[in-house]
């Protein structure tokens, strides 16, 4: 039996560290067992104790042997005194004294001793079944325990993965974040990765660092049907290694019931000093948690890697004679041997211009980078681009209007001009003309005033600035959600609440203006009760979550190749239908500024038909409501 150097108390089978807060004066009977290896003291509380034990329900206090006899003598004396004090009401209670008491004591002591064995720290799993066992969990509705991972520790998880099999992502999903709870204001994710070798994250996230060995076991050229079959019922081992190098290394090994072994890996920079948190997320899946423990980190240093290629984007197409800035706002991205990539500073690049910038004509700019990923000098990688040195620009003219010439507005803030489709022609000092690259121009914002307006277009040359204007029309809407500068963060700006009575539909008409940088920079529809209890949230880009979303069927006809680039200026009608049978449908009818039309529909979302509202929420976009 393990000998402890401190008192260990069990109150009705539950371990407590001390009795400081326990109301000893409420204990009415304390028999003391005569056992040389442990002092076992049974106490029965009266009916007024705050522990609210029922009559005949024994309160068991067990004190494990302490090496220093002074403690034993102190507690034996104290409890004996209390026992004498409480005997007068003994006839009201019975004593539940197990015959195998010593065996239980030894078993509990052994179990506690096993919780920390050398380098292994075992973790308690509070949620052993994660998500509904019918695989109905919608995204971001069912989560495993939070597991904190200190620096220089590796979290080892084992679980059985169950999947609906409907999609590749209907399996385990892993989030690695800072320590605050995911509902806290200062919660921040490092990344979320899925079992199908996909993910997203903060600025350090790099999908190129994800690897997998998924086989085409049936030889049909499609690995994903085999993947889905293997993952349902697979035994998964996840290792999340928080290295002191300031990186986290994830290895996921899934062994299917068919014997197939799937391995996925990913690594990314994280805090080298602060603890990180990891948790699993269900999405049409559930998990049977088996094991969780911490080990020492396996990664003590990160091997340095050489650059293998460099790409330059955003360089100027031309510059005027006398202007030797051949770089402008260009960005250089270097890819390293481990598959990662990073933007590098201009100061770390070397340049050669052939021939020099002192004459008119085409120039070749050679760009080289010669540092490893960790900053040591090594063999350089290089690329090149060309630009034109021209005569000075004397005038500008809009020769093709942009796709969007009519803007809807509601707030008083100026409006960001969308240059898509616009063609501007420059006239040079020698009388020649040429189309000027939009990247070389500056586009002013549009004044927020109804009627005819203009956007000012400027070219800043080596000697002077030349301007022209683009004619536009502004139309006042009836409301707006989000800021005109595309700064509105997720879940920070909401439309009015729209009631949707049973058996009816509500349609909201709007124009969406977006930075066009991601699919979800567009409107989302919230279905909820009048008290704001949510049923579901459904985005325009065929994605949703919530308790009611598990029954939804999404359909759409998007061309995903142009979806993101086409959001800005789209006319959208969102119709929410309360079917009256405790289900609701949401339909997005979308007309791009180009005139192309598409739809997104969600059918059969579970709601309470007697209490259904809807509201809109954008992210890095804004909505001008017109009806």
Coordinates of C-alpha atoms in Angstrom, one line a residue:
X1 CA 0.0 0.0 0.0
X2 CA 1.2 3.5 -0.9
X3 CA 2.2 5.5 2.2
X4 CA 1.3 9.2 2.0
X5 CA 3.1 12.1 3.7
X6 CA -0.2 14.0 4.1
X7 CA -3.7 13.3 5.3
X8 CA -6.0 12.0 2.6
X9 CA -9.7 12.2 3.2
X10 CA -12.6 10.5 1.5
X11 CA -16.1 12.0 2.0
X12 CA -18.6 9.4 0.8
X13 CA -16.1 8.1 -1.7
X14 CA -14.9 11.5 -2.9
X15 CA -11.3 12.6 -2.3
X16 CA -10.9 16.0 -0.6
X17 CA -7.6 17.6 0.4
X18 CA -8.6 18.9 3.8
X19 CA -11.4 19.2 6.4
X20 CA -10.9 22.9 7.0
X21 CA -14.3 23.8 5.5
X22 CA -16.1 20.6 6.6
X23 CA -18.7 21.3 9.5
X24 CA -17.3 18.8 12.0
X25 CA -19.8 19.9 14.6
X26 CA -22.5 18.4 12.3
X27 CA -21.1 14.9 12.5
X28 CA -23.2 12.9 15.0
X29 CA -21.4 9.5 15.1
X30 CA -17.7 8.5 14.6
X31 CA -16.8 4.9 15.1
X32 CA -13.0 4.3 14.7
X33 CA -11.8 1.1 13.1
X34 CA -8.9 -0.6 14.7
X35 CA -6.6 -1.1 11.7
X36 CA -2.9 -0.8 11.9
X37 CA -2.5 0.3 8.3
X38 CA -5.1 3.0 8.2
X39 CA -7.5 4.9 10.4
X40 CA -11.0 4.6 9.0
X41 CA -13.5 6.9 10.5
X42 CA -17.2 6.9 9.6
X43 CA -19.2 9.9 10.2
X44 CA -23.0 10.5 9.9
X45 CA -24.1 14.1 9.5
X46 CA -27.3 15.5 11.0
X47 CA -30.2 16.7 8.8
X48 CA -29.1 20.3 8.8
X49 CA -25.7 19.9 7.2
X50 CA -25.1 21.8 4.0
X51 CA -24.1 18.5 2.3
X52 CA -27.8 17.6 2.5
X53 CA -27.3 13.8 3.0
X54 CA -30.5 11.8 3.5
X55 CA -31.2 9.8 6.6
X56 CA -29.3 6.4 6.7
X57 CA -26.8 7.7 4.1
X58 CA -23.5 7.4 5.7
X59 CA -20.8 10.0 5.4
X60 CA -17.5 8.2 5.2
X61 CA -14.3 9.9 6.3
X62 CA -11.1 7.9 5.7
X63 CA -7.7 9.2 6.8
X64 CA -4.8 7.5 5.1
X65 CA -1.8 6.7 7.4
X66 CA 0.7 9.6 7.7
X67 CA 4.3 8.9 8.3
X68 CA 4.5 11.4 11.1
X69 CA 2.5 10.0 14.1
X70 CA 1.8 13.5 15.4
X71 CA -0.8 14.0 12.7
X72 CA -2.4 10.6 13.4
X73 CA -2.6 11.3 17.1
X74 CA -4.1 14.7 16.4
X75 CA -6.9 13.5 14.1
X76 CA -7.6 10.4 16.2
X77 CA -8.1 12.5 19.3
X78 CA -10.2 15.1 17.5
X79 CA -12.5 12.6 15.9
X80 CA -12.8 10.5 19.1
X81 CA -14.0 13.6 20.9
X82 CA -16.5 14.4 18.2
X83 CA -17.7 10.8 18.3
X84 CA -18.4 11.0 22.0
X85 CA -20.2 14.3 21.5
X86 CA -22.5 12.9 18.8
X87 CA -23.6 9.5 20.2
X88 CA -26.8 10.7 21.8
X89 CA -28.7 10.5 18.4
X90 CA -27.2 7.3 17.2
X91 CA -30.5 5.5 17.1
X92 CA -31.7 7.7 14.3
X93 CA -29.1 6.5 11.8
X94 CA -27.6 3.3 10.5
X95 CA -23.9 2.9 9.5
X96 CA -22.9 1.8 6.0
X97 CA -19.5 0.1 6.8
X98 CA -18.3 -2.0 3.8
X99 CA -16.6 -5.3 4.6
X100 CA -13.9 -4.7 2.0
X101 CA -12.9 -1.3 3.3
X102 CA -9.2 -2.0 3.4
X103 CA -9.3 -3.3 -0.2
X104 CA -11.0 -0.2 -1.3
X105 CA -8.5 2.0 0.4
X106 CA -5.6 0.2 -1.3
X107 CA -7.3 0.3 -4.7
X108 CA -8.0 4.1 -4.5
X109 CA -4.4 4.7 -3.3
X110 CA -3.0 2.7 -6.1
X111 CA -5.2 4.4 -8.7
X112 CA -4.1 7.8 -7.5
X113 CA -0.4 6.8 -7.5
X114 CA -0.8 5.8 -11.1
X115 CA -1.9 9.2 -12.2
X116 CA 1.6 10.5 -12.3
X117 CA 4.2 7.9 -13.2
X118 CA 7.6 9.4 -13.9
X119 CA 7.4 11.2 -17.3
X120 CA 3.7 10.4 -17.8
X121 CA 0.9 12.6 -16.3
X122 CA -2.5 11.1 -16.8
X123 CA -5.4 13.4 -17.4
X124 CA -9.0 12.9 -16.3
X125 CA -11.5 12.7 -19.2
X126 CA -14.7 14.3 -18.1
X127 CA -16.6 14.0 -21.4
X128 CA -16.1 10.4 -22.5
X129 CA -18.7 10.4 -25.3
X130 CA -18.3 13.6 -27.4
X131 CA -21.3 14.5 -29.5
X132 CA -24.6 12.7 -30.1
X133 CA -24.1 9.0 -31.0
X134 CA -26.3 9.4 -34.1
X135 CA -23.6 11.6 -35.7
X136 CA -26.1 14.5 -35.8
X137 CA -23.7 17.1 -34.2
X138 CA -23.5 20.2 -36.4
X139 CA -20.3 22.2 -36.7
X140 CA -19.2 24.0 -33.5
X141 CA -21.9 22.4 -31.3
X142 CA -20.1 19.5 -29.6
X143 CA -16.6 19.6 -28.1
X144 CA -14.3 17.4 -26.1
X145 CA -12.7 18.5 -22.9
X146 CA -10.2 21.4 -23.0
X147 CA -6.7 20.0 -22.7
X148 CA -4.0 22.4 -21.6
X149 CA -0.5 21.7 -23.0
X150 CA 2.4 23.4 -21.2
X151 CA 5.6 24.3 -23.1
X152 CA 7.9 21.2 -23.6
X153 CA 5.0 18.8 -23.2
X154 CA 3.2 16.4 -25.6
X155 CA -0.5 15.7 -25.3
X156 CA -1.4 12.2 -26.2
X157 CA -5.1 11.4 -27.0
X158 CA -6.7 8.2 -28.0
X159 CA -10.3 7.9 -29.1
X160 CA -12.6 6.0 -31.5
X161 CA -13.9 8.2 -34.4
X162 CA -17.4 7.7 -35.6
X163 CA -18.7 9.4 -38.8
X164 CA -21.9 9.9 -40.7
X165 CA -19.8 9.2 -43.8
X166 CA -21.5 12.0 -45.7
X167 CA -18.5 14.2 -46.2
X168 CA -14.7 14.0 -45.8
X169 CA -14.9 16.5 -42.9
X170 CA -17.5 14.5 -40.9
X171 CA -14.8 13.1 -38.7
X172 CA -12.5 14.5 -36.0
X173 CA -11.5 18.1 -36.1
X174 CA -8.8 19.5 -33.8
X175 CA -8.5 23.1 -32.6
X176 CA -5.3 24.4 -31.0
X177 CA -5.7 27.8 -29.3
X178 CA -4.6 30.0 -26.4
X179 CA -6.0 29.1 -23.0
X180 CA -9.1 31.3 -22.7
X181 CA -12.4 29.5 -23.2
X182 CA -13.6 29.6 -26.8
X183 CA -16.5 31.9 -25.8
X184 CA -14.2 34.4 -24.2
X185 CA -13.3 37.7 -25.8
X186 CA -9.6 37.0 -25.8
X187 CA -9.9 33.5 -27.2
X188 CA -7.7 33.1 -30.2
X189 CA -7.0 30.1 -32.4
X190 CA -3.6 29.1 -33.7
X191 CA -5.3 26.7 -36.1
X192 CA -8.1 24.2 -36.8
X193 CA -7.2 21.1 -38.7
X194 CA -9.5 18.4 -40.1
X195 CA -8.9 14.7 -40.5
X196 CA -9.1 15.1 -44.3
X197 CA -5.8 17.1 -44.3
X198 CA -7.4 20.5 -44.5
X199 CA -7.5 23.4 -42.1
X200 CA -7.3 27.1 -41.4
X201 CA -5.7 29.4 -38.8
X202 CA -3.9 32.6 -37.9
X203 CA -1.3 34.3 -40.0
X204 CA 1.2 31.5 -39.4
X205 CA -1.1 28.8 -40.8
X206 CA 0.4 27.2 -43.8
X207 CA -1.5 24.4 -45.5
X208 CA 1.7 23.4 -47.3
X209 CA 3.0 22.0 -44.0
X210 CA 0.2 19.5 -43.8
X211 CA 1.0 16.0 -45.1
X212 CA -1.0 12.7 -45.4
X213 CA -0.5 9.2 -46.7
X214 CA -4.1 8.4 -47.6
X215 CA -4.1 5.4 -50.0
X216 CA -6.4 4.6 -52.9
X217 CA -7.2 1.1 -51.6
X218 CA -9.8 0.2 -54.2
X219 CA -7.8 1.5 -57.1
X220 CA -10.6 3.7 -58.5
X221 CA -8.5 6.9 -58.6
X222 CA -10.3 8.5 -55.6
X223 CA -8.7 8.3 -52.2
X224 CA -11.6 10.0 -50.4
X225 CA -14.2 7.3 -50.7
X226 CA -11.6 4.9 -49.1
X227 CA -10.8 7.6 -46.5
X228 CA -14.5 7.9 -45.5
X229 CA -14.9 4.2 -45.2
X230 CA -11.7 3.8 -43.0
X231 CA -12.5 6.7 -40.7
X232 CA -15.8 5.4 -39.4
X233 CA -14.9 3.4 -36.3
X234 CA -11.2 4.1 -36.7
X235 CA -9.1 4.1 -33.5
X236 CA -7.3 7.5 -33.6
X237 CA -4.1 8.5 -31.8
X238 CA -3.4 12.2 -31.7
X239 CA -0.1 13.6 -30.5
X240 CA 0.1 17.4 -30.1
X241 CA 3.7 18.3 -29.2
X242 CA 4.2 21.8 -27.8
X243 CA 7.9 22.1 -28.4
X244 CA 10.0 24.7 -26.5
X245 CA 11.2 25.8 -29.9
X246 CA 8.0 27.7 -30.3
X247 CA 6.3 25.3 -32.6
X248 CA 3.6 22.7 -32.2
X249 CA 3.8 19.4 -34.0
X250 CA 0.6 17.3 -34.7
X251 CA 0.6 13.7 -35.7
X252 CA -2.7 11.9 -36.2
X253 CA -2.7 8.1 -36.7
X254 CA -6.0 6.4 -37.5
X255 CA -6.3 2.6 -37.7
X256 CA -9.5 1.6 -39.5
X257 CA -11.5 -1.5 -38.7
X258 CA -10.4 -2.6 -42.2
X259 CA -6.7 -2.5 -41.1
X260 CA -5.8 0.6 -43.1
X261 CA -3.5 3.0 -41.3
X262 CA -3.9 6.7 -42.1
X263 CA -1.3 9.3 -40.9
X264 CA -1.7 13.0 -41.1
X265 CA 0.9 15.6 -39.8
X266 CA 1.1 19.3 -39.4
X267 CA 3.3 21.8 -37.6
X268 CA 3.1 25.6 -37.0
X269 CA 4.6 28.3 -34.8
X270 CA 2.9 28.9 -31.4
X271 CA 3.9 30.6 -28.2
X272 CA 7.1 29.2 -26.8
X273 CA 6.3 30.4 -23.3
X274 CA 2.5 30.3 -22.8
X275 CA 0.5 27.1 -22.4
X276 CA -1.7 26.2 -25.3
X277 CA -5.1 24.4 -25.4
X278 CA -6.3 21.6 -27.6
X279 CA -9.8 20.3 -28.1
X280 CA -11.8 18.1 -30.5
X281 CA -14.8 19.3 -32.5
X282 CA -17.6 17.2 -33.9
X283 CA -19.1 17.8 -37.3
X284 CA -21.5 15.0 -38.4
X285 CA -19.4 12.8 -36.1
X286 CA -18.9 11.7 -32.5
X287 CA -15.9 10.3 -30.5
X288 CA -15.4 7.7 -27.7
X289 CA -12.6 9.1 -25.7
X290 CA -10.2 6.5 -24.3
X291 CA -7.0 8.0 -23.1
X292 CA -5.4 11.4 -22.4
X293 CA -2.0 12.0 -20.9
X294 CA 1.0 14.3 -21.1
X295 CA 4.6 13.3 -22.0
X296 CA 7.8 15.2 -22.4
X297 CA 8.1 16.9 -25.8
X298 CA 9.9 14.9 -28.4
X299 CA 11.1 17.9 -30.3
X300 CA 14.0 19.8 -28.7
X301 CA 15.2 21.6 -31.9
X302 CA 13.9 22.4 -35.3
X303 CA 16.1 21.5 -38.3
X304 CA 16.9 24.4 -40.5
X305 CA 15.9 24.3 -44.2
X306 CA 17.1 26.0 -47.3
X307 CA 14.9 28.2 -49.6
X308 CA 13.9 26.4 -52.8
X309 CA 12.1 29.1 -54.8
X310 CA 10.9 32.7 -54.7
X311 CA 7.9 34.4 -56.3
X312 CA 7.4 38.2 -56.7
X313 CA 3.9 39.7 -57.1
X314 CA 2.5 43.2 -57.3
X315 CA 5.5 44.8 -58.9
X316 CA 4.9 47.9 -61.2
X317 CA 4.3 47.3 -64.9
X318 CA 6.0 50.6 -65.7
X319 CA 7.7 53.7 -64.1
X320 CA 8.4 57.1 -65.6
X321 CA 11.8 58.0 -66.6
X322 CA 13.6 59.5 -63.6
X323 CA 11.7 57.3 -61.1
X324 CA 14.0 54.4 -60.1
X325 CA 11.6 52.7 -57.8
X326 CA 11.3 49.4 -59.7
X327 CA 9.8 47.6 -56.6
X328 CA 6.8 49.7 -55.6
X329 CA 4.5 47.7 -53.4
X330 CA 5.7 44.3 -54.6
X331 CA 5.7 41.3 -52.3
X332 CA 8.3 38.5 -52.4
X333 CA 7.3 35.0 -51.1
X334 CA 9.9 32.4 -50.5
X335 CA 9.2 28.6 -50.3
X336 CA 11.5 26.4 -48.2
X337 CA 12.5 22.8 -48.5
X338 CA 10.0 21.7 -45.8
X339 CA 7.1 23.0 -47.9
X340 CA 6.5 26.1 -45.9
X341 CA 6.4 29.6 -47.4
X342 CA 6.9 33.1 -46.0
X343 CA 6.8 36.7 -47.2
X344 CA 10.3 38.2 -46.9
X345 CA 11.4 41.8 -46.3
X346 CA 12.7 43.8 -49.2
X347 CA 15.8 44.5 -47.1
X348 CA 16.7 40.8 -47.2
X349 CA 16.6 40.7 -51.0
X350 CA 19.2 41.7 -53.6
X351 CA 18.4 43.2 -57.0
X352 CA 20.0 43.6 -60.4
X353 CA 18.4 45.7 -63.1
X354 CA 19.4 45.0 -66.7
X355 CA 20.0 47.4 -68.3
X356 CA 19.8 50.2 -65.8
X357 CA 16.9 52.6 -65.2
X358 CA 18.3 55.6 -66.9
X359 CA 16.9 55.0 -70.4
X360 CA 13.4 54.4 -71.8
X361 CA 12.5 50.8 -72.6
X362 CA 12.0 47.4 -71.1
X363 CA 14.0 46.4 -68.0
X364 CA 14.6 43.1 -66.4
X365 CA 14.8 43.0 -62.6
X366 CA 16.5 40.0 -61.0
X367 CA 15.6 39.3 -57.4
X368 CA 17.6 37.0 -55.1
X369 CA 17.2 35.7 -51.6
X370 CA 19.9 33.8 -49.7
X371 CA 18.8 32.9 -46.2
X372 CA 17.6 29.7 -44.6
X373 CA 14.3 29.5 -42.8
X374 CA 16.0 30.4 -39.5
X375 CA 18.0 33.2 -41.1
X376 CA 21.4 31.7 -41.8
X377 CA 23.1 32.6 -45.1
X378 CA 23.0 29.9 -47.8
X379 CA 22.8 29.3 -51.5
X380 CA 20.5 31.9 -53.1
X381 CA 17.3 31.4 -55.0
X382 CA 16.2 33.9 -57.6
X383 CA 13.5 35.0 -60.0
X384 CA 13.0 37.9 -62.3
X385 CA 10.3 40.2 -63.7
X386 CA 10.1 42.9 -66.4
X387 CA 8.9 46.5 -66.3
X388 CA 8.8 49.4 -68.7
X389 CA 10.5 52.8 -68.2
X390 CA 8.4 55.3 -70.0
X391 CA 8.1 59.0 -70.8
X392 CA 6.1 61.0 -68.2
X393 CA 2.3 60.8 -68.1
X394 CA 0.5 64.0 -69.2
X395 CA -3.2 62.9 -69.0
X396 CA -5.5 60.0 -68.0
X397 CA -8.9 58.9 -69.5
X398 CA -11.4 56.2 -68.4
X399 CA -11.9 54.3 -71.6
X400 CA -13.9 51.4 -70.1
X401 CA -16.2 51.9 -67.2
X402 CA -16.0 49.5 -64.2
X403 CA -18.5 46.7 -63.7
X404 CA -20.2 48.5 -60.8
X405 CA -21.3 52.0 -61.7
X406 CA -24.3 52.2 -59.3
X407 CA -23.8 52.0 -55.5
X408 CA -26.4 51.6 -52.8
X409 CA -25.6 53.3 -49.5
X410 CA -27.1 54.3 -46.2
X411 CA -24.4 55.5 -43.8
X412 CA -22.6 58.8 -44.1
X413 CA -19.2 57.2 -44.6
X414 CA -17.5 57.4 -47.9
X415 CA -17.6 54.3 -50.1
X416 CA -14.7 52.2 -51.3
X417 CA -14.5 52.2 -55.1
X418 CA -14.5 48.8 -56.9
X419 CA -12.1 49.1 -59.8
X420 CA -13.1 45.7 -61.3
X421 CA -13.4 46.1 -65.1
X422 CA -12.2 49.7 -65.4
X423 CA -9.7 50.5 -68.1
X424 CA -7.7 53.8 -67.9
X425 CA -5.6 55.0 -70.8
X426 CA -2.6 57.3 -70.3
X427 CA -1.1 59.8 -72.7
X428 CA 2.6 60.3 -72.5
X429 CA 4.8 63.4 -73.1
X430 CA 5.7 62.2 -76.6
X431 CA 2.1 61.9 -77.6
X432 CA 1.9 58.1 -77.4
X433 CA -0.9 56.4 -75.5
X434 CA -1.2 53.1 -73.6
X435 CA -3.4 51.4 -71.1
X436 CA -2.0 52.0 -67.6
X437 CA -2.0 49.2 -65.1
X438 CA -4.6 49.8 -62.3
X439 CA -1.9 48.9 -59.8
X440 CA -0.1 52.1 -60.8
X441 CA -3.2 54.2 -60.1
X442 CA -4.8 55.6 -56.9
X443 CA -8.6 55.4 -56.6
X444 CA -10.4 57.8 -54.3
X445 CA -13.4 56.9 -52.2
X446 CA -16.9 57.8 -53.3
X447 CA -18.8 60.6 -51.4
X448 CA -21.9 59.2 -49.6
X449 CA -24.5 61.4 -51.3
X450 CA -27.5 60.4 -53.4
X451 CA -27.4 61.0 -57.1
X452 CA -24.6 61.5 -59.6
X453 CA -21.1 61.3 -58.1
X454 CA -17.5 60.7 -59.3
X455 CA -14.5 58.8 -58.1
X456 CA -11.2 60.5 -58.5
X457 CA -8.4 58.5 -60.2
X458 CA -4.8 59.7 -59.9
X459 CA -1.4 58.8 -61.2
X460 CA 1.6 60.0 -59.1
X461 CA 4.5 60.4 -61.5
X462 CA 8.1 61.3 -61.0
X463 CA 7.5 65.0 -61.6
X464 CA 3.8 65.6 -61.2
X465 CA 0.4 64.0 -60.4
X466 CA -2.3 63.5 -63.1
X467 CA -6.0 62.9 -62.4
X468 CA -9.2 61.9 -64.0
X469 CA -12.7 60.9 -62.8
X470 CA -15.1 58.0 -63.2
X471 CA -18.9 58.8 -63.2
X472 CA -21.1 56.9 -60.8
X473 CA -24.7 56.9 -59.4
X474 CA -25.6 56.5 -55.7
X475 CA -28.9 55.2 -54.4
X476 CA -30.1 55.5 -50.8
X477 CA -31.1 52.2 -49.1
X478 CA -33.4 51.8 -46.0
X479 CA -30.8 50.3 -43.6
X480 CA -27.3 49.0 -43.3
X481 CA -25.4 46.3 -41.4
X482 CA -21.6 46.7 -41.1
X483 CA -19.0 49.4 -41.8
X484 CA -18.2 50.8 -45.2
X485 CA -14.5 50.1 -44.8
X486 CA -15.0 46.3 -44.5
X487 CA -13.7 46.3 -40.9
X488 CA -16.8 44.6 -39.4
X489 CA -15.6 41.6 -37.4
X490 CA -17.7 38.4 -37.1
X491 CA -20.6 38.6 -34.7
X492 CA -20.3 42.3 -34.1
X493 CA -23.0 43.9 -36.3
X494 CA -26.5 42.5 -36.8
X495 CA -29.6 43.5 -38.7
X496 CA -33.0 44.0 -37.1
X497 CA -34.9 41.0 -36.0
X498 CA -37.5 39.7 -38.5
X499 CA -40.4 37.6 -37.2
X500 CA -41.3 34.6 -39.4
X501 CA -44.8 33.4 -38.3
X502 CA -45.7 29.8 -38.7
X503 CA -46.7 29.0 -42.3
X504 CA -45.2 32.2 -43.8
X505 CA -42.1 33.5 -45.4
X506 CA -40.0 36.6 -44.8
X507 CA -37.8 38.1 -47.6
X508 CA -35.0 40.6 -47.0
X509 CA -33.5 42.4 -50.1
X510 CA -30.1 43.9 -50.0
X511 CA -26.8 44.7 -51.8
X512 CA -23.7 43.2 -50.3
X513 CA -20.3 45.0 -50.5
X514 CA -17.3 42.9 -49.6
X515 CA -13.5 42.9 -49.7
X516 CA -13.8 39.7 -51.8
X517 CA -11.0 38.0 -49.8
X518 CA -12.9 34.9 -48.5
X519 CA -16.1 33.1 -49.2
X520 CA -17.5 34.0 -45.8
X521 CA -17.1 37.7 -46.3
X522 CA -20.8 37.7 -47.2
X523 CA -24.1 37.6 -45.3
X524 CA -25.0 34.9 -42.9
X525 CA -28.6 34.2 -41.7
X526 CA -29.4 33.5 -38.0
X527 CA -32.5 31.5 -37.2
X528 CA -33.4 32.0 -33.5
X529 CA -36.1 32.5 -30.9
X530 CA -37.4 35.9 -29.8
X531 CA -35.1 35.6 -26.7
X532 CA -32.2 35.1 -29.1
X533 CA -31.7 31.4 -28.5
X534 CA -30.3 30.1 -31.7
X535 CA -31.5 27.3 -33.9
X536 CA -28.9 27.6 -36.6
X537 CA -26.6 30.0 -38.5
X538 CA -26.3 29.4 -42.3
X539 CA -23.8 31.2 -44.5
X540 CA -24.2 32.1 -48.2
X541 CA -21.3 29.8 -49.1
X542 CA -23.0 26.5 -48.2
X543 CA -21.9 26.2 -44.6
X544 CA -23.8 26.2 -41.3
X545 CA -24.0 25.1 -37.7
X546 CA -26.3 25.0 -34.7
X547 CA -28.6 22.6 -32.9
X548 CA -31.1 22.8 -35.7
X549 CA -28.7 22.5 -38.5
X550 CA -28.2 18.7 -38.2
X551 CA -31.4 18.1 -40.1
X552 CA -30.7 20.6 -42.9
X553 CA -30.1 19.7 -46.5
X554 CA -27.9 22.3 -48.3
X555 CA -28.1 22.7 -52.1
X556 CA -26.5 25.3 -54.4
X557 CA -25.3 26.0 -57.9
X558 CA -22.2 28.0 -57.2
X559 CA -19.2 28.3 -59.5
X560 CA -16.6 28.2 -56.7
X561 CA -13.9 29.4 -59.1
X562 CA -15.5 32.9 -59.1
X563 CA -17.6 32.9 -56.0
X564 CA -15.2 34.9 -53.8
X565 CA -14.2 37.5 -56.4
X566 CA -17.9 38.1 -57.3
X567 CA -19.4 38.9 -53.9
X568 CA -18.9 42.7 -53.9
X569 CA -21.9 44.6 -55.4
X570 CA -24.1 41.5 -55.5
X571 CA -27.9 41.9 -55.2
X572 CA -29.2 39.3 -52.7
X573 CA -32.7 38.2 -51.7
X574 CA -32.8 36.1 -48.6
X575 CA -36.1 34.3 -47.9
X576 CA -36.8 32.5 -44.6
X577 CA -39.7 30.1 -44.7
X578 CA -41.4 28.8 -41.6
X579 CA -42.9 25.5 -42.8
X580 CA -45.2 25.2 -39.8
X581 CA -44.0 21.7 -39.0
X582 CA -41.0 22.8 -36.8
X583 CA -38.7 23.1 -39.8
X584 CA -37.6 26.1 -41.7
X585 CA -35.9 26.8 -45.1
X586 CA -33.5 29.5 -46.0
X587 CA -33.0 30.6 -49.7
X588 CA -30.3 32.9 -51.0
X589 CA -31.0 34.2 -54.5
X590 CA -27.9 36.0 -55.7
X591 CA -27.2 38.2 -58.7
X592 CA -23.6 39.2 -59.2
X593 CA -22.7 42.7 -60.4
X594 CA -21.9 41.0 -63.7
X595 CA -25.5 39.8 -64.0
X596 CA -24.7 36.1 -63.4
X597 CA -27.2 34.4 -61.0
X598 CA -26.9 31.6 -58.4
X599 CA -28.7 30.3 -55.4
X600 CA -28.0 28.7 -52.0
X601 CA -30.7 26.8 -50.2
X602 CA -31.0 25.1 -46.8
X603 CA -34.1 22.9 -46.3
X604 CA -35.4 21.3 -43.2
X605 CA -33.6 23.2 -40.4
X606 CA -35.2 22.2 -37.1
X607 CA -36.9 25.1 -35.3
X608 CA -39.9 25.8 -33.1
X609 CA -42.5 27.0 -35.6
X610 CA -44.2 28.9 -32.9
X611 CA -41.2 31.0 -32.1
X612 CA -39.0 31.9 -35.1
X613 CA -37.1 35.1 -35.9
X614 CA -34.3 35.7 -38.3
X615 CA -31.5 38.2 -38.5
X616 CA -28.4 38.9 -40.7
X617 CA -24.8 39.1 -39.7
X618 CA -21.8 39.9 -42.1
X619 CA -18.1 39.5 -41.7
X620 CA -15.6 41.9 -43.3
X621 CA -18.5 43.1 -45.5
X622 CA -21.5 45.3 -45.2
X623 CA -25.1 45.0 -46.3
X624 CA -27.3 47.8 -47.6
X625 CA -30.9 46.8 -47.0
X626 CA -33.2 48.0 -49.8
X627 CA -36.5 46.3 -48.9

